[in-house]
Every structure is written in C-alpha cells, then in structure tokens.
Coordinates of N, CA and C in Angstrom, one line a residue:
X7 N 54.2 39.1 37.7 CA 54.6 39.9 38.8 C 55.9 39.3 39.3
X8 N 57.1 40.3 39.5 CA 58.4 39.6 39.8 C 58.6 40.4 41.5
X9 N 59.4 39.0 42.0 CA 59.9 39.7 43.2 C 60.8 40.7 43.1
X10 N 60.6 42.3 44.3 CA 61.4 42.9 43.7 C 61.6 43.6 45.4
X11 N 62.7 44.4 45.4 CA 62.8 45.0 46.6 C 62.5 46.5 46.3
X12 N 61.3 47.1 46.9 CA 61.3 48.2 46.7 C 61.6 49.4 47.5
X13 N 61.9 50.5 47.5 CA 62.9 51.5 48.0 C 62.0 52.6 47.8
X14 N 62.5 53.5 48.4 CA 61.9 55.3 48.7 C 61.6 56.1 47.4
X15 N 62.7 54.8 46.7 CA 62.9 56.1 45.4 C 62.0 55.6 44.5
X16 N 61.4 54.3 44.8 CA 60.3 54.1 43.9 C 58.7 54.6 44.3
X17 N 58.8 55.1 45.2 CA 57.4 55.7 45.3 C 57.6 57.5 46.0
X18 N 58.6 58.0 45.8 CA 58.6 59.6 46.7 C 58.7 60.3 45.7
X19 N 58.8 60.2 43.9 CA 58.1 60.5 42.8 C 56.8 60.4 42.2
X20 N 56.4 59.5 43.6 CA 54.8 59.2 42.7 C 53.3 59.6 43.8
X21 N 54.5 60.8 44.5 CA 53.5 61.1 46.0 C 52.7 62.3 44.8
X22 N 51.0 61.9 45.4 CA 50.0 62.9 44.5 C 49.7 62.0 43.3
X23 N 50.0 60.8 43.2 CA 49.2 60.0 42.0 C 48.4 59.2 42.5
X24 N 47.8 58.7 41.7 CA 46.7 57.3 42.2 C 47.6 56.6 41.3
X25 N 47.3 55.0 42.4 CA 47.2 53.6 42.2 C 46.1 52.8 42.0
X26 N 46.3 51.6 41.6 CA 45.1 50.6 41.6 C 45.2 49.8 42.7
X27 N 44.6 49.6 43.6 CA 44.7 48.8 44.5 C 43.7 47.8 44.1
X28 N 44.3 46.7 44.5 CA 43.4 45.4 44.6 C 43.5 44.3 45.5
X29 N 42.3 44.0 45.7 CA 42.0 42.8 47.1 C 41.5 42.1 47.3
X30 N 41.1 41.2 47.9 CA 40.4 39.8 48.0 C 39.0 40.7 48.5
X31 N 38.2 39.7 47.6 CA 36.8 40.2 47.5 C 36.1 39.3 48.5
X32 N 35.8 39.5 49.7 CA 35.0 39.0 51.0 C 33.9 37.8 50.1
X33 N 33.0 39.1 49.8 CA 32.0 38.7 49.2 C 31.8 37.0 48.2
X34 N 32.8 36.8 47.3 CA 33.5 35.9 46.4 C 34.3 34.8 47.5
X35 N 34.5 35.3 48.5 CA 35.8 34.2 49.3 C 34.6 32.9 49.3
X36 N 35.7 31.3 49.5 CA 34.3 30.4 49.5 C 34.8 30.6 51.3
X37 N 33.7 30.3 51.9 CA 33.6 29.9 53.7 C 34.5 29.3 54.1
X38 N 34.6 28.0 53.4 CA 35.3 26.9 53.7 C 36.6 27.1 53.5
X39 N 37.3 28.2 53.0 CA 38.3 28.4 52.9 C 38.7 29.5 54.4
X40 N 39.6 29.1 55.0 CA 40.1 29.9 56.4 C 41.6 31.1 55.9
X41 N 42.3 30.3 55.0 CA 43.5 31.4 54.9 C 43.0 32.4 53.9
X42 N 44.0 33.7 54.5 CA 43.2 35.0 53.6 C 44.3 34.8 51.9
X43 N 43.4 35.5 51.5 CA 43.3 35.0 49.9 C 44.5 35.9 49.6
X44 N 44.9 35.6 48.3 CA 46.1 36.2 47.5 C 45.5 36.9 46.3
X45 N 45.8 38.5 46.9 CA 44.8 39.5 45.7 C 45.4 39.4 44.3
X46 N 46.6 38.6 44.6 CA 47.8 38.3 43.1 C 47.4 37.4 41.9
X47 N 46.2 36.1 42.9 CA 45.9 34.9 42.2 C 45.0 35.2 41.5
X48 N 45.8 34.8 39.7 CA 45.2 34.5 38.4 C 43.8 34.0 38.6
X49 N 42.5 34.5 38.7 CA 41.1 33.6 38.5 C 40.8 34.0 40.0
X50 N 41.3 34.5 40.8 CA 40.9 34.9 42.2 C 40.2 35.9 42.0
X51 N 38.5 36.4 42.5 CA 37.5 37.7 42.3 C 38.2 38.6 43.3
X52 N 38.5 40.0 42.8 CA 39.0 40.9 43.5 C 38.0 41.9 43.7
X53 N 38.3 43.0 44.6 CA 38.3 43.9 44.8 C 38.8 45.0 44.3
X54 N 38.4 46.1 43.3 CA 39.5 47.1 43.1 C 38.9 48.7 43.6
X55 N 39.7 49.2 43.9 CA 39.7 50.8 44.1 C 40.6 51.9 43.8
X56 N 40.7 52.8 43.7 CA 41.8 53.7 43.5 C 42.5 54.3 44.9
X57 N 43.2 54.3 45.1 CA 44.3 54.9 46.4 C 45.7 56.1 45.9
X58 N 45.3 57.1 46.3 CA 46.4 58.0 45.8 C 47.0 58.1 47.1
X59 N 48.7 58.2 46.7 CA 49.9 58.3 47.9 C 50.4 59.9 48.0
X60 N 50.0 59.8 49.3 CA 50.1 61.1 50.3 C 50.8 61.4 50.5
X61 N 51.9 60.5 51.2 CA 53.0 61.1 51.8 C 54.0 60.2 51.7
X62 N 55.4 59.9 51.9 CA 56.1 59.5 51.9 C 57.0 60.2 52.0
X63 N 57.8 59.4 53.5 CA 58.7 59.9 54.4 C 59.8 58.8 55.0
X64 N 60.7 59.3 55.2 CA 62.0 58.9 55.8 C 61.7 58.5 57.2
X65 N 62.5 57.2 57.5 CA 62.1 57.4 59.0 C 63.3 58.0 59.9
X66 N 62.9 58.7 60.8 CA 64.0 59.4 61.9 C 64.8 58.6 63.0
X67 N 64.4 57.4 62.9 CA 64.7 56.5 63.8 C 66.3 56.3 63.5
X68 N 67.2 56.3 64.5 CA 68.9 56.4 64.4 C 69.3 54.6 63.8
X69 N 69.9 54.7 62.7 CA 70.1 53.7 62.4 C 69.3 53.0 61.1
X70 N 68.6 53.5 61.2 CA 67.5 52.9 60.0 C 67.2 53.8 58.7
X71 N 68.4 54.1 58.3 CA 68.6 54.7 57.6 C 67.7 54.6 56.2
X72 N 67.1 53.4 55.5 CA 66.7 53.2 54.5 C 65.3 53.1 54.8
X73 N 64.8 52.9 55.9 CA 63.4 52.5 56.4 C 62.6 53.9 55.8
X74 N 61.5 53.9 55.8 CA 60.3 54.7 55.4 C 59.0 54.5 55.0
X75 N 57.9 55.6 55.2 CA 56.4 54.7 55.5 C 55.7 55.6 54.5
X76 N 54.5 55.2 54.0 CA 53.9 55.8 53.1 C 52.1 56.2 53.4
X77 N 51.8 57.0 52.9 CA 50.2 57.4 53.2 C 49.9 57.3 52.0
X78 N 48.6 56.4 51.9 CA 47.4 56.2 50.9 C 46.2 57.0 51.4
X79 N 45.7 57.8 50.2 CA 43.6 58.1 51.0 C 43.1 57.2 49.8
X80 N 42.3 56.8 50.2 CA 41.5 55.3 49.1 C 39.9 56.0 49.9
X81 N 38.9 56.0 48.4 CA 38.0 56.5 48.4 C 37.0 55.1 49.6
X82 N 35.2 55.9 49.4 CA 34.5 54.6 50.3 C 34.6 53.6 49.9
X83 N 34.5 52.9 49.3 CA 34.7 51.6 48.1 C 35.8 50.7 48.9
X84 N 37.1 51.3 49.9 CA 37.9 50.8 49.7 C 37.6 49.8 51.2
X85 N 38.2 48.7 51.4 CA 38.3 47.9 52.3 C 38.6 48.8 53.5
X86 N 38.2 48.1 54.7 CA 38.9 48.8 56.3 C 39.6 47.5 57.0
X87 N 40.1 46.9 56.4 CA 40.8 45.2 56.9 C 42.7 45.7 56.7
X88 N 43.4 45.4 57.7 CA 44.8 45.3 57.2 C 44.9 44.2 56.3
X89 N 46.1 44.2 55.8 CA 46.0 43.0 54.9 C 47.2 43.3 53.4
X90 N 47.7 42.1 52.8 CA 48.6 42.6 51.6 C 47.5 43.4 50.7
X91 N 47.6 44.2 49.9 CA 47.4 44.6 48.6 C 48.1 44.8 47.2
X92 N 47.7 44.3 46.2 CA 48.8 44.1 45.3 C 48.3 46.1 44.6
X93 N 49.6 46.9 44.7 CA 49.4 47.9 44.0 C 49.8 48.1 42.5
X94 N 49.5 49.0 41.9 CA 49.9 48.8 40.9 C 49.4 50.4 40.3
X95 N 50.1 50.9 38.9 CA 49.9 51.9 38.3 C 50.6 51.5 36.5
X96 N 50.0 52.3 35.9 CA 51.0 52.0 34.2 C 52.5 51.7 34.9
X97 N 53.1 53.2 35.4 CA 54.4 52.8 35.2 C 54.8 52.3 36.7
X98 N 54.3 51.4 37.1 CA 54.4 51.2 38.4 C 54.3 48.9 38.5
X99 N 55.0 48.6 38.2 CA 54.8 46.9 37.9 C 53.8 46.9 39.5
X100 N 52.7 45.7 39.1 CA 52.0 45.5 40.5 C 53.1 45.2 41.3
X101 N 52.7 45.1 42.7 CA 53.8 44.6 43.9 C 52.7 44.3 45.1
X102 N 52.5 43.6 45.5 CA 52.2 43.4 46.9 C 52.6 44.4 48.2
X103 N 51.9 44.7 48.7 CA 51.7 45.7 50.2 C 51.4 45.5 50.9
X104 N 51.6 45.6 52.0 CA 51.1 45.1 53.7 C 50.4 46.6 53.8
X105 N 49.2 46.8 54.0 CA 48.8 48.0 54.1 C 47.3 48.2 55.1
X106 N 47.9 49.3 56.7 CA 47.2 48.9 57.6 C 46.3 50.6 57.9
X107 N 44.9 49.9 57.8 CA 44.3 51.2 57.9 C 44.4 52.0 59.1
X108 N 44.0 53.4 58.9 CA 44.8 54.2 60.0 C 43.7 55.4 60.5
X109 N 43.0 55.5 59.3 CA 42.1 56.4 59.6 C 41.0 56.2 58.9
X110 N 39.5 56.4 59.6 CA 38.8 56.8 58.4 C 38.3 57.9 58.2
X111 N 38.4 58.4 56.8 CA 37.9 60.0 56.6 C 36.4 60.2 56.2
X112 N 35.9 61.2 56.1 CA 34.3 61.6 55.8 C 34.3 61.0 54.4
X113 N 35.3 60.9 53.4 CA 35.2 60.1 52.0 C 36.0 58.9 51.9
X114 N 36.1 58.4 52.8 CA 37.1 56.9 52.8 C 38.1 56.8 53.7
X115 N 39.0 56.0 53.5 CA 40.5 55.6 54.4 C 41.2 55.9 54.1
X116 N 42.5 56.3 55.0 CA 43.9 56.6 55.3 C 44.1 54.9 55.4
X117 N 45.6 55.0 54.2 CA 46.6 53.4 54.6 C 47.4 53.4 54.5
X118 N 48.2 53.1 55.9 CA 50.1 53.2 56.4 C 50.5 52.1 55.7
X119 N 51.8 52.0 55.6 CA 52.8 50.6 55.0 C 54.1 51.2 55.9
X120 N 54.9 50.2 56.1 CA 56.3 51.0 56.3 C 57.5 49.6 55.8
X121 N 58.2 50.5 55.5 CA 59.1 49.7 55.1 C 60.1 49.8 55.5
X122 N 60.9 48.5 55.7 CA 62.5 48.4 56.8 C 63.6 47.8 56.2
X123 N 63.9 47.6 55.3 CA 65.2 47.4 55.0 C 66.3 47.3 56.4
X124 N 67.1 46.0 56.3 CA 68.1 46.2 57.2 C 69.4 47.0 56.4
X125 N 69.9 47.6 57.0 CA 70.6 47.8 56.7 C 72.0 47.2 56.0
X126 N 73.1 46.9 55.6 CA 73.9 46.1 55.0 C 73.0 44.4 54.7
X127 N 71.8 44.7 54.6 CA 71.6 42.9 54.4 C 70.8 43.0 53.3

C-alpha cells in the first residue's frame, strides 16, 4: 500500500460500484491493547464487508475549491464505529479512510468521509 493523495477524480467514476472495506475486528482485538488497530497490518484479523459509493460531491464552501465528501451504504455486517478503513476495489489500490457513520438504514449504514485538500499546498 503506497501513500498517495487522493482526489474527486479518483472516486466520482466509481459512484454506483462496490468496494471492499476492511476493519479491525473487535472480536480478535487483544484487551490489553488500548490503541485502535491498523486494518492495513499484515497478520492483523479483520473485518470485511462490501460498501458501495453513493454519492460524491464537490463542496460549495468559497474557497475550498478541491474539497469533497463521499457516501458509502455498507450492508448489516458492517461496523457502526467511526474509524480509518482501508478501501479497496480491483482497480482501486487499497487506501485508508476516515469514515464516519451517518445513518443507519433498515439494511445497514450510511458512511461520510470528506476530504480537504488545501489549496496551493
């Protein structure tokens, strides 16, 4: 998994597909450990579910020109914890997500992300 900066244009092509999301498995965490887990780490037990992206939008905010936030629905299976998630699809390299739940529906969850780019930085 490489660091990468991701942008509007990598996911406002891919609104209507499913992803793989994955997560630190509660269940699997040892006790004695207090920091939340990294759903990235090699030999770490995860969580997986599928999450398809809803929407993705521009934000209207003056000045924030590159900013934009995205909607996931992730079936019952899926966690209700904010938290990073590493996403991923074939043509999609995994990446890590900050993704905060927003709703829940009669079949699962709604999950916001937003993203802010500064501008010139």
């Amino acid at each position: 998994m490489s660091a990468r900066s991701l942008g509007f244009e990598d996911f406002e092509p891919r609104v209507g597909q499913s992803f793989t999301m994955r997560y630190a498995d509660p269940a699997a965490a040892d006790p004695a450990d207090a920091g939340p887990a990294d759903p990235g780490e090699a030999g770490e037990a995860a969580g997986v579910c599928e999450a398809v992206l809803t929407e993705c939008a521009r934000s209207s905010v003056p000045g924030a020109s590159r900013s934009f936030n995205l909607l996931f629905r992730a079936g019952p299976d899926a966690p209700r914890e904010q938290g990073t998630y590493l996403l991923s699809r074939q043509d999609f390299e995994p990446a890590p997500i900050f993704l905060v739940p927003v709703r829940t529906t009669p079949d699962g969850a709604e999950f916001h992300a937003v993203f802010n780019p500064i501008d010139g930085g």
